[in-house]
Amino acid sequence: MAELKMLAIDLGASSGRGIVGTFDGEKLTLRENHRFSNDPMFVNGRFTWDILRIYFEIKNSITKTVIDGDNITSMGIDTWGVDYGLIDKNGRLMANPTHYRDTRTVGITDYMEPTLSAKEIYDVTGIQAIDFNTLNQLAAEMRDDPDMLNRAEKLLFIPDLLNYFLTGKMATEYTIASTGMILDAAKRDFAYGLTDKLGVKRSLFPEIVQPGYNLGTLLPSINDEVGKNNINVYTVASHDTASAVMAVPSQADDFIYISSGTWSLMGMELPQPLINDATRTANFTNEGGINGTIRFLKNIMGLWIIQESRRQWKREGKDYSFAQMEAWAKEATPFQSLINPDDASFNTPGNMPEKIREFCRKTGQHVPESVGEVVRCIYESLALKYRYTVENIQALRNKKASVINVVGGGTKDHFLSQMTADACGLEVCAGPEEATSIGNLLAQMMAVGAIKNLSEARQVVANSFELKHYAPTSDRSAWDEAYSRFCKLL
């Protein structure tokens, strides 16, 4: 086949980049053509995304493909979930989208309880209860500024909004909509029974489309700016985790995945939602995936704790590399201190090492002082939380897993990958690191017929990228003892 060139725009909470993908019929290669910071800001007491700056940088990435002679024929955008922009009757953005870490949803679950109980919501949506979910943001919007929602014509999630800016077409991509606690998981459509109770008008929500939907070419005005014609914009698996899971290089149907980054999204791929009292009690979520699959998963506070600790040490004038931190962690005494990574005290920015010490003081443990002790505490606690989640998934599904596939930026943490294998007693396959961008490109390849199905897509990943394998150690007694102590902290 002729060489196929595509552009993946991959947006994270702190940065974005353009990735040019080239597929020769067997292997996929990547080249980053543009990287930029994503800098949210406080404006009049509201924490918001600078969406127009993001849009500007996306156009820069497209322009660079022209300058570099890449001859791309398609592009797709993936981002974080739950957040949205509102479009008025004239087709204009009404305000910068609010950031999911904004304080407007603090305590919103208690506020909503008389109108919508947590059980009622979960039974319909199957989504893990988190304050910043889209349904909760809409409840806060109706409480604080109902006129805004009443004047709005359409709600567009972040990738849908950016696609609209580029093409003029409004649509809601299924996987991104599935993150917000506003979809009926069984019907794969908006849960109007829930939004009606909040007073949100049904006309606010556009048509739902699947990954691989062709939104058309760039608007003429955008073409004039970027100097390129005939780029088709496709919806991909627009939620970044949905794209990452698409890039898991496994042909098995019993793998557990960890999409490892600021968050650790850990779960299994299912054909249908798994919603019952047990999954609700365990707070598992059912999000949409490619080809109608369900990502049955748990949101775990991931490398955020390491990243925020490093930022604190840097604020103190100690600019440690991740390699240095890992080396010191290896030298520290094992299992002296453990934390619950999902404790609310670790959710917000601040002096993370001191938060960890305070948690250990309150729980009567050794208080980690050195950098190595703090980092080892974080790594061991994450590995044990993964084990706890594995055991929950296997019990809820009544099915054993054969392997844990780690994808995303966390694959660079070799020490954590080995700890995960040891803690869980399962082989860990780590890679690819660029899973989200790869999944974005794979969806475009499927849309244009360059590959046939998900199985073929995953074989392309296995053929194209280096994978690392970690086997569990034979002696698990120390991990078992630590796990017993860890469970008492949850």
Coordinates of C-alpha atoms in Angstrom, one line a residue:
M1 CA 0.0 0.0 0.0
A2 CA 1.0 3.6 -0.4
E3 CA 2.5 5.2 2.6
L4 CA -0.2 6.8 4.8
K5 CA 0.6 10.0 6.8
M6 CA -1.7 11.3 9.5
L7 CA -1.6 13.9 12.3
A8 CA -2.6 13.1 15.9
I9 CA -3.2 16.0 18.3
D10 CA -2.8 14.7 21.8
L11 CA -3.8 17.1 24.6
G12 CA -2.9 16.5 28.2
A13 CA -3.7 18.5 31.3
S14 CA -0.2 20.2 31.2
S15 CA 0.9 20.0 27.6
G16 CA -0.1 19.2 24.1
R17 CA 1.7 18.0 21.0
G18 CA 1.3 17.1 17.4
I19 CA 2.5 13.7 16.3
V20 CA 2.9 12.8 12.6
G21 CA 2.3 9.1 12.1
T22 CA 3.5 7.2 9.0
F23 CA 2.1 3.7 8.2
D24 CA 3.8 1.6 5.6
G25 CA 1.3 -1.2 5.6
E26 CA 3.1 -3.1 8.4
K27 CA 4.7 -0.7 10.9
L28 CA 3.7 2.6 12.3
T29 CA 6.4 5.2 13.0
L30 CA 6.0 8.5 15.0
R31 CA 7.5 11.9 14.8
E32 CA 6.7 14.8 17.1
N33 CA 6.3 18.0 15.0
H34 CA 5.1 20.4 17.7
R35 CA 4.9 20.6 21.5
F36 CA 3.4 23.3 23.6
S37 CA 2.4 23.9 27.2
N38 CA -1.2 23.8 28.3
D39 CA -1.6 26.5 30.9
P40 CA -4.9 26.8 32.7
M41 CA -5.6 30.0 34.5
F42 CA -7.7 31.7 37.2
V43 CA -10.0 34.3 35.7
N44 CA -12.4 36.2 38.0
G45 CA -12.3 33.3 40.6
R46 CA -12.8 30.5 38.0
F47 CA -10.1 28.0 37.0
T48 CA -10.4 27.7 33.2
W49 CA -8.7 26.2 30.1
D50 CA -7.2 28.7 27.7
I51 CA -9.0 27.0 24.8
L52 CA -8.2 29.6 22.2
R53 CA -4.5 29.2 22.9
I54 CA -4.8 25.5 22.5
Y55 CA -6.6 26.0 19.2
F56 CA -3.8 28.4 18.0
E57 CA -1.2 25.7 18.8
I58 CA -3.2 23.0 16.9
K59 CA -3.1 25.2 13.8
N60 CA 0.6 25.7 14.3
S61 CA 1.0 21.9 14.3
I62 CA -1.0 21.6 11.0
T63 CA 1.1 24.4 9.5
K64 CA 4.3 22.6 10.4
T65 CA 3.1 19.5 8.5
V66 CA 3.0 21.7 5.4
I67 CA 6.4 23.2 6.1
D68 CA 7.9 19.7 6.6
G69 CA 6.3 18.4 3.4
D70 CA 4.4 15.6 5.3
N71 CA 1.4 15.4 3.0
I72 CA -0.9 14.3 5.7
T73 CA -4.4 13.3 4.6
S74 CA -6.2 13.1 8.0
M75 CA -6.1 14.3 11.6
G76 CA -7.7 13.5 14.9
I77 CA -7.8 15.1 18.4
D78 CA -7.8 13.4 21.8
T79 CA -8.0 15.1 25.2
W80 CA -8.8 14.6 28.9
G81 CA -12.5 13.9 29.8
V82 CA -15.5 15.6 31.4
D83 CA -14.9 19.2 30.6
Y84 CA -16.9 21.1 28.0
G85 CA -17.5 24.5 26.3
L86 CA -20.9 26.1 25.6
I87 CA -21.9 27.4 22.2
D88 CA -24.5 30.2 21.8
K89 CA -27.2 30.7 19.1
N90 CA -24.7 32.4 16.9
G91 CA -22.3 29.5 17.0
R92 CA -19.8 31.3 19.2
L93 CA -18.1 30.0 22.4
M94 CA -19.7 31.6 25.4
A95 CA -16.8 31.4 27.9
N96 CA -13.5 29.6 28.4
P97 CA -14.3 26.0 29.5
T98 CA -14.0 25.5 33.2
H99 CA -11.2 23.2 34.5
Y100 CA -12.2 20.0 36.2
R101 CA -10.1 21.0 39.2
D102 CA -12.1 24.2 39.8
T103 CA -13.7 24.4 43.2
R104 CA -17.3 24.8 42.0
T105 CA -18.0 21.1 42.3
V106 CA -16.6 20.7 45.9
G107 CA -19.4 19.1 47.9
I108 CA -21.7 18.9 44.9
T109 CA -22.7 15.3 45.5
D110 CA -24.4 16.2 48.8
Y111 CA -26.1 19.2 47.0
M112 CA -27.5 16.8 44.4
E113 CA -28.6 14.0 46.7
P114 CA -32.2 15.2 47.2
T115 CA -32.6 15.4 43.4
L116 CA -30.4 12.6 42.2
S117 CA -29.1 9.9 44.5
A118 CA -25.6 8.4 43.8
K119 CA -27.2 5.0 43.4
E120 CA -29.7 6.3 40.8
I121 CA -26.9 7.9 38.8
Y122 CA -24.6 4.9 39.0
D123 CA -27.4 2.4 38.0
V124 CA -27.9 4.3 34.8
T125 CA -24.4 5.5 33.9
G126 CA -22.1 3.0 35.6
I127 CA -19.6 5.9 36.2
Q128 CA -17.4 6.2 39.3
A129 CA -18.5 8.9 41.6
I130 CA -16.1 11.8 41.3
D131 CA -17.1 15.4 42.0
F132 CA -15.9 16.8 38.7
N133 CA -17.9 14.6 36.4
T134 CA -19.8 16.4 33.7
L135 CA -23.2 15.8 35.3
N136 CA -21.9 17.4 38.5
Q137 CA -20.5 20.3 36.6
L138 CA -23.9 20.9 35.0
A139 CA -25.5 20.8 38.4
A140 CA -23.1 23.4 39.7
E141 CA -23.7 25.5 36.5
M142 CA -27.5 25.3 37.1
R143 CA -27.1 26.3 40.7
D144 CA -24.6 29.2 40.1
D145 CA -25.5 30.5 36.7
P146 CA -28.6 28.9 35.2
D147 CA -28.9 31.7 32.6
M148 CA -25.7 30.5 31.0
L149 CA -27.1 27.1 30.3
N150 CA -30.5 28.4 29.3
R151 CA -28.9 30.7 26.7
A152 CA -26.5 28.0 25.4
E153 CA -27.5 26.2 22.2
K154 CA -25.0 23.3 22.4
L155 CA -22.5 21.7 24.8
L156 CA -19.3 20.3 23.3
F157 CA -16.7 18.3 25.1
I158 CA -13.1 19.6 24.6
P159 CA -12.1 17.5 21.5
D160 CA -15.6 18.1 20.0
L161 CA -15.2 21.8 20.6
L162 CA -11.8 21.9 18.9
N163 CA -13.1 19.8 16.0
Y164 CA -16.0 22.3 15.6
F165 CA -13.5 25.2 15.5
L166 CA -11.7 23.4 12.6
T167 CA -14.6 22.1 10.6
G168 CA -17.7 23.9 11.7
K169 CA -19.4 20.6 12.5
M170 CA -21.0 19.9 15.9
A171 CA -21.0 16.3 17.1
T172 CA -20.4 14.4 20.4
E173 CA -17.9 11.6 20.1
Y174 CA -19.0 8.5 22.1
T175 CA -15.9 7.8 24.2
I176 CA -15.4 11.3 25.4
A177 CA -19.1 11.7 26.3
S178 CA -19.0 8.4 28.2
T179 CA -16.6 9.9 30.8
G180 CA -19.0 12.5 32.1
M181 CA -21.7 10.5 34.0
I182 CA -24.3 11.8 31.4
L183 CA -24.6 8.7 29.2
D184 CA -26.9 5.7 29.7
A185 CA -24.3 3.0 29.6
A186 CA -26.6 0.3 28.3
K187 CA -28.3 2.4 25.6
R188 CA -25.1 4.3 24.7
D189 CA -27.1 7.5 24.5
F190 CA -27.6 10.5 26.7
A191 CA -29.2 9.8 30.1
Y192 CA -32.0 12.3 29.6
G193 CA -33.8 11.0 32.7
L194 CA -30.9 12.4 34.8
T195 CA -30.3 15.6 33.0
D196 CA -34.1 16.4 32.9
K197 CA -34.1 16.3 36.8
L198 CA -31.4 19.0 36.8
G199 CA -33.4 21.1 34.5
V200 CA -30.9 20.9 31.6
K201 CA -32.6 21.1 28.2
R202 CA -32.2 18.1 25.9
S203 CA -31.4 20.2 22.9
L204 CA -28.1 21.1 24.5
F205 CA -26.6 17.8 23.5
P206 CA -25.5 17.1 19.9
E207 CA -25.7 13.9 18.0
I208 CA -23.4 11.1 19.3
V209 CA -21.0 9.7 16.7
Q210 CA -18.5 6.9 17.0
P211 CA -14.7 7.0 16.6
G212 CA -13.8 7.1 12.9
Y213 CA -16.6 9.5 11.9
N214 CA -15.5 11.9 9.1
L215 CA -16.3 15.4 10.1
G216 CA -15.1 16.7 6.7
T217 CA -12.3 18.9 5.7
L218 CA -10.9 22.0 7.3
L219 CA -13.0 25.2 7.0
P220 CA -11.8 27.3 4.0
S221 CA -10.7 30.1 6.4
I222 CA -8.6 27.5 8.3
N223 CA -7.1 26.2 5.1
D224 CA -6.1 29.7 4.2
E225 CA -4.3 30.1 7.5
V226 CA -2.4 26.7 7.5
G227 CA -1.7 26.5 3.8
K228 CA -3.1 23.0 3.4
N229 CA -6.1 21.5 1.6
N230 CA -8.0 18.2 1.8
I231 CA -7.2 17.2 5.4
N232 CA -10.1 15.1 6.6
V233 CA -10.8 15.6 10.3
Y234 CA -11.9 12.3 12.0
T235 CA -13.3 11.7 15.4
V236 CA -10.9 9.2 17.0
A237 CA -11.3 7.6 20.4
S238 CA -11.3 11.1 21.7
H239 CA -10.8 10.4 25.4
D240 CA -7.1 10.0 25.9
T241 CA -7.5 6.8 27.9
A242 CA -9.8 5.3 25.2
S243 CA -7.0 5.9 22.7
A244 CA -4.4 4.5 25.0
V245 CA -6.3 1.3 25.6
M246 CA -6.8 0.9 21.9
A247 CA -2.9 0.7 21.7
V248 CA -2.6 -2.1 24.2
P249 CA -0.5 -4.7 22.2
S250 CA -2.4 -7.8 23.3
Q251 CA -4.5 -10.3 21.4
A252 CA -5.8 -11.9 24.7
D253 CA -9.3 -11.0 26.1
D254 CA -8.2 -11.3 29.8
F255 CA -5.6 -8.6 30.1
I256 CA -5.7 -5.9 32.7
Y257 CA -4.4 -2.5 31.5
I258 CA -2.9 0.4 33.3
S259 CA -2.9 3.7 31.4
S260 CA -0.1 5.2 33.5
G261 CA 0.4 8.9 33.7
T262 CA -0.7 11.7 36.1
W263 CA -3.6 9.3 36.7
S264 CA -3.5 5.5 36.6
L265 CA -6.5 4.2 34.8
M266 CA -6.7 0.5 35.6
G267 CA -9.2 -2.0 34.2
M268 CA -10.3 -4.5 31.7
E269 CA -12.0 -4.3 28.3
L270 CA -15.5 -5.7 28.2
P271 CA -18.2 -6.2 25.5
Q272 CA -21.0 -4.8 27.8
P273 CA -21.2 -2.6 30.9
L274 CA -20.8 -4.3 34.3
I275 CA -23.2 -2.4 36.6
N276 CA -24.5 -3.9 39.9
D277 CA -24.4 -3.2 43.6
A278 CA -20.9 -4.8 43.9
T279 CA -19.4 -2.6 41.2
R280 CA -21.0 0.5 42.6
T281 CA -19.7 -0.3 46.1
A282 CA -16.2 -0.8 44.7
N283 CA -16.6 2.5 42.7
F284 CA -15.7 1.1 39.3
T285 CA -16.5 3.0 36.2
N286 CA -17.9 1.9 32.8
E287 CA -16.5 4.2 30.0
G288 CA -16.9 3.8 26.3
G289 CA -14.1 2.3 24.1
I290 CA -13.5 1.7 20.4
N291 CA -15.9 -0.5 18.5
G292 CA -18.5 -0.3 21.3
T293 CA -16.3 -1.9 23.9
I294 CA -16.5 -0.9 27.6
R295 CA -13.5 0.2 29.6
F296 CA -14.3 -1.2 33.0
L297 CA -11.8 0.6 35.2
K298 CA -10.8 2.4 38.3
N299 CA -9.3 5.9 38.5
I300 CA -6.3 5.8 40.7
M301 CA -4.1 8.7 41.8
G302 CA -1.1 7.9 39.7
L303 CA 2.3 9.6 39.0
W304 CA 0.8 12.9 40.2
I305 CA 2.1 12.2 43.7
I306 CA 5.6 11.7 42.3
Q307 CA 5.3 14.7 40.0
E308 CA 4.1 17.0 42.7
S309 CA 6.8 15.8 45.1
R310 CA 9.4 16.6 42.5
R311 CA 7.9 20.1 42.0
Q312 CA 8.1 20.7 45.7
W313 CA 11.8 19.7 45.9
K314 CA 12.4 22.0 42.9
R315 CA 10.7 24.9 44.8
E316 CA 13.2 24.2 47.5
G317 CA 16.1 24.6 45.1
K318 CA 16.6 20.8 44.7
D319 CA 16.1 20.0 41.0
Y320 CA 16.3 16.2 41.1
S321 CA 15.8 14.1 38.0
F322 CA 13.4 11.2 38.0
A323 CA 16.4 8.9 37.5
Q324 CA 18.1 10.2 40.6
M325 CA 14.9 9.8 42.6
E326 CA 14.5 6.2 41.4
A327 CA 18.1 5.4 42.3
W328 CA 17.7 6.7 45.8
A329 CA 14.4 4.9 46.2
K330 CA 16.1 1.6 45.3
E331 CA 18.6 2.2 48.2
A332 CA 15.9 2.9 50.8
T333 CA 14.6 0.2 53.2
P334 CA 11.6 -1.6 51.7
F335 CA 8.1 -1.3 53.2
Q336 CA 8.9 1.2 56.0
S337 CA 6.0 3.4 55.1
L338 CA 2.8 3.1 53.0
I339 CA 0.1 5.5 52.0
N340 CA -3.3 5.2 50.3
P341 CA -2.6 7.0 47.0
D342 CA -6.3 7.9 46.7
D343 CA -6.6 9.7 50.1
A344 CA -8.2 13.1 49.6
S345 CA -5.1 14.8 51.1
F346 CA -3.1 14.0 48.0
N347 CA -5.7 15.4 45.4
T348 CA -4.5 19.0 45.5
P349 CA -1.2 20.7 44.7
G350 CA 1.1 21.6 47.6
N351 CA 3.9 20.2 49.6
M352 CA 3.4 16.6 48.7
P353 CA 6.4 15.1 50.7
E354 CA 5.0 16.8 53.8
K355 CA 1.5 15.5 53.1
I356 CA 3.0 12.0 52.9
R357 CA 4.8 12.5 56.2
E358 CA 1.6 13.7 57.8
F359 CA -0.3 10.7 56.6
C360 CA 2.3 8.4 58.0
R361 CA 2.3 10.2 61.4
K362 CA -1.4 9.9 61.6
T363 CA -1.3 6.2 60.8
G364 CA 1.5 5.4 63.3
Q365 CA 4.1 4.5 60.7
H366 CA 7.7 5.4 60.1
V367 CA 7.9 8.9 58.8
P368 CA 9.9 9.1 55.6
E369 CA 12.4 11.9 55.6
S370 CA 14.9 11.4 52.8
V371 CA 14.0 11.7 49.1
G372 CA 14.6 8.0 48.6
E373 CA 12.3 7.0 51.5
V374 CA 9.5 9.3 50.2
V375 CA 9.8 8.0 46.6
R376 CA 9.9 4.4 47.7
C377 CA 6.8 4.9 49.8
I378 CA 5.0 6.3 46.8
Y379 CA 6.1 3.5 44.4
E380 CA 5.3 0.6 46.9
S381 CA 1.9 2.1 47.7
L382 CA 1.0 2.5 44.0
A383 CA 2.0 -1.1 43.3
L384 CA -0.1 -2.3 46.3
K385 CA -3.0 -0.3 45.1
Y386 CA -2.7 -2.0 41.7
R387 CA -2.8 -5.3 43.5
Y388 CA -5.9 -4.3 45.4
T389 CA -7.5 -3.2 42.1
V390 CA -6.5 -6.4 40.3
E391 CA -8.2 -8.5 43.1
N392 CA -11.3 -6.4 42.9
I393 CA -11.5 -6.7 39.1
Q394 CA -11.0 -10.4 39.2
A395 CA -13.7 -10.9 41.9
L396 CA -16.2 -8.6 40.1
R397 CA -15.7 -10.4 36.8
N398 CA -15.2 -13.8 38.3
K399 CA -12.3 -14.2 35.9
K400 CA -8.5 -14.3 36.3
A401 CA -6.2 -12.1 34.4
S402 CA -3.1 -13.4 32.7
V403 CA -1.0 -10.2 32.2
I404 CA -1.0 -6.5 33.1
N405 CA -0.3 -4.2 30.2
V406 CA 1.1 -0.8 31.2
V407 CA 0.9 1.9 28.5
G408 CA 1.7 5.6 28.5
G409 CA 4.4 7.7 30.1
G410 CA 4.6 5.5 33.2
T411 CA 6.3 2.8 31.2
K412 CA 9.5 4.7 31.7
D413 CA 9.3 3.9 35.5
H414 CA 11.1 0.5 35.3
F415 CA 11.3 0.2 39.1
L416 CA 7.5 0.7 39.5
S417 CA 6.8 -1.8 36.7
Q418 CA 8.9 -4.4 38.5
M419 CA 7.2 -3.6 41.8
T420 CA 3.8 -4.0 40.0
A421 CA 4.7 -7.5 38.8
D422 CA 6.0 -8.4 42.3
A423 CA 3.0 -7.0 44.1
C424 CA 0.4 -8.5 41.8
G425 CA 2.1 -11.8 41.0
L426 CA 1.5 -11.3 37.3
E427 CA 3.7 -10.6 34.3
V428 CA 3.8 -7.0 33.4
C429 CA 4.2 -5.9 29.7
A430 CA 5.2 -2.3 29.5
G431 CA 4.7 -0.3 26.3
P432 CA 4.2 1.6 24.2
E433 CA 5.0 4.9 25.9
E434 CA 3.2 6.9 23.3
A435 CA 0.0 4.9 23.6
T436 CA -2.5 7.7 23.4
S437 CA -1.1 9.2 20.2
I438 CA -0.8 5.7 18.7
G439 CA -4.4 4.9 19.5
N440 CA -5.4 8.2 17.9
L441 CA -3.6 7.3 14.7
L442 CA -4.9 3.7 14.7
A443 CA -8.5 5.0 14.8
Q444 CA -7.7 7.1 11.7
M445 CA -6.1 4.1 10.0
M446 CA -9.3 2.1 10.7
A447 CA -11.4 4.9 9.4
V448 CA -9.7 5.0 6.0
G449 CA -9.5 1.2 5.7
A450 CA -5.7 0.9 6.1
I451 CA -6.4 -1.7 8.9
K452 CA -9.5 -3.8 9.3
N453 CA -10.2 -4.2 13.0
L454 CA -9.0 -3.8 16.6
S455 CA -7.1 -7.1 16.5
E456 CA -5.1 -6.0 13.5
A457 CA -4.5 -2.5 15.1
R458 CA -3.0 -4.1 18.1
Q459 CA -0.8 -6.4 16.0
V460 CA 0.6 -3.3 14.3
V461 CA 1.5 -1.9 17.7
A462 CA 3.3 -5.1 18.7
N463 CA 5.2 -5.0 15.4
S464 CA 6.1 -1.4 15.6
F465 CA 7.2 -0.6 19.2
E466 CA 9.6 -2.0 21.8
L467 CA 7.9 -3.7 24.7
K468 CA 9.5 -4.6 28.1
H469 CA 8.5 -7.6 30.1
Y470 CA 8.7 -7.9 33.9
A471 CA 8.2 -11.3 35.6
P472 CA 7.2 -11.5 39.3
T473 CA 9.9 -12.6 41.7
S474 CA 9.4 -16.0 43.3
D475 CA 9.4 -14.8 47.0
R476 CA 6.2 -12.8 47.6
S477 CA 6.1 -13.1 51.4
A478 CA 7.3 -9.5 52.0
W479 CA 4.8 -8.2 49.6
D480 CA 2.0 -10.2 51.2
E481 CA 2.9 -8.8 54.6
A482 CA 3.0 -5.2 53.3
Y483 CA -0.3 -5.8 51.5
S484 CA -2.0 -6.8 54.7
R485 CA -0.8 -3.5 56.3
F486 CA -1.8 -1.5 53.2
C487 CA -5.4 -2.7 53.2
K488 CA -5.9 -1.3 56.7
L489 CA -5.1 2.2 55.3
L490 CA -7.9 2.2 52.8

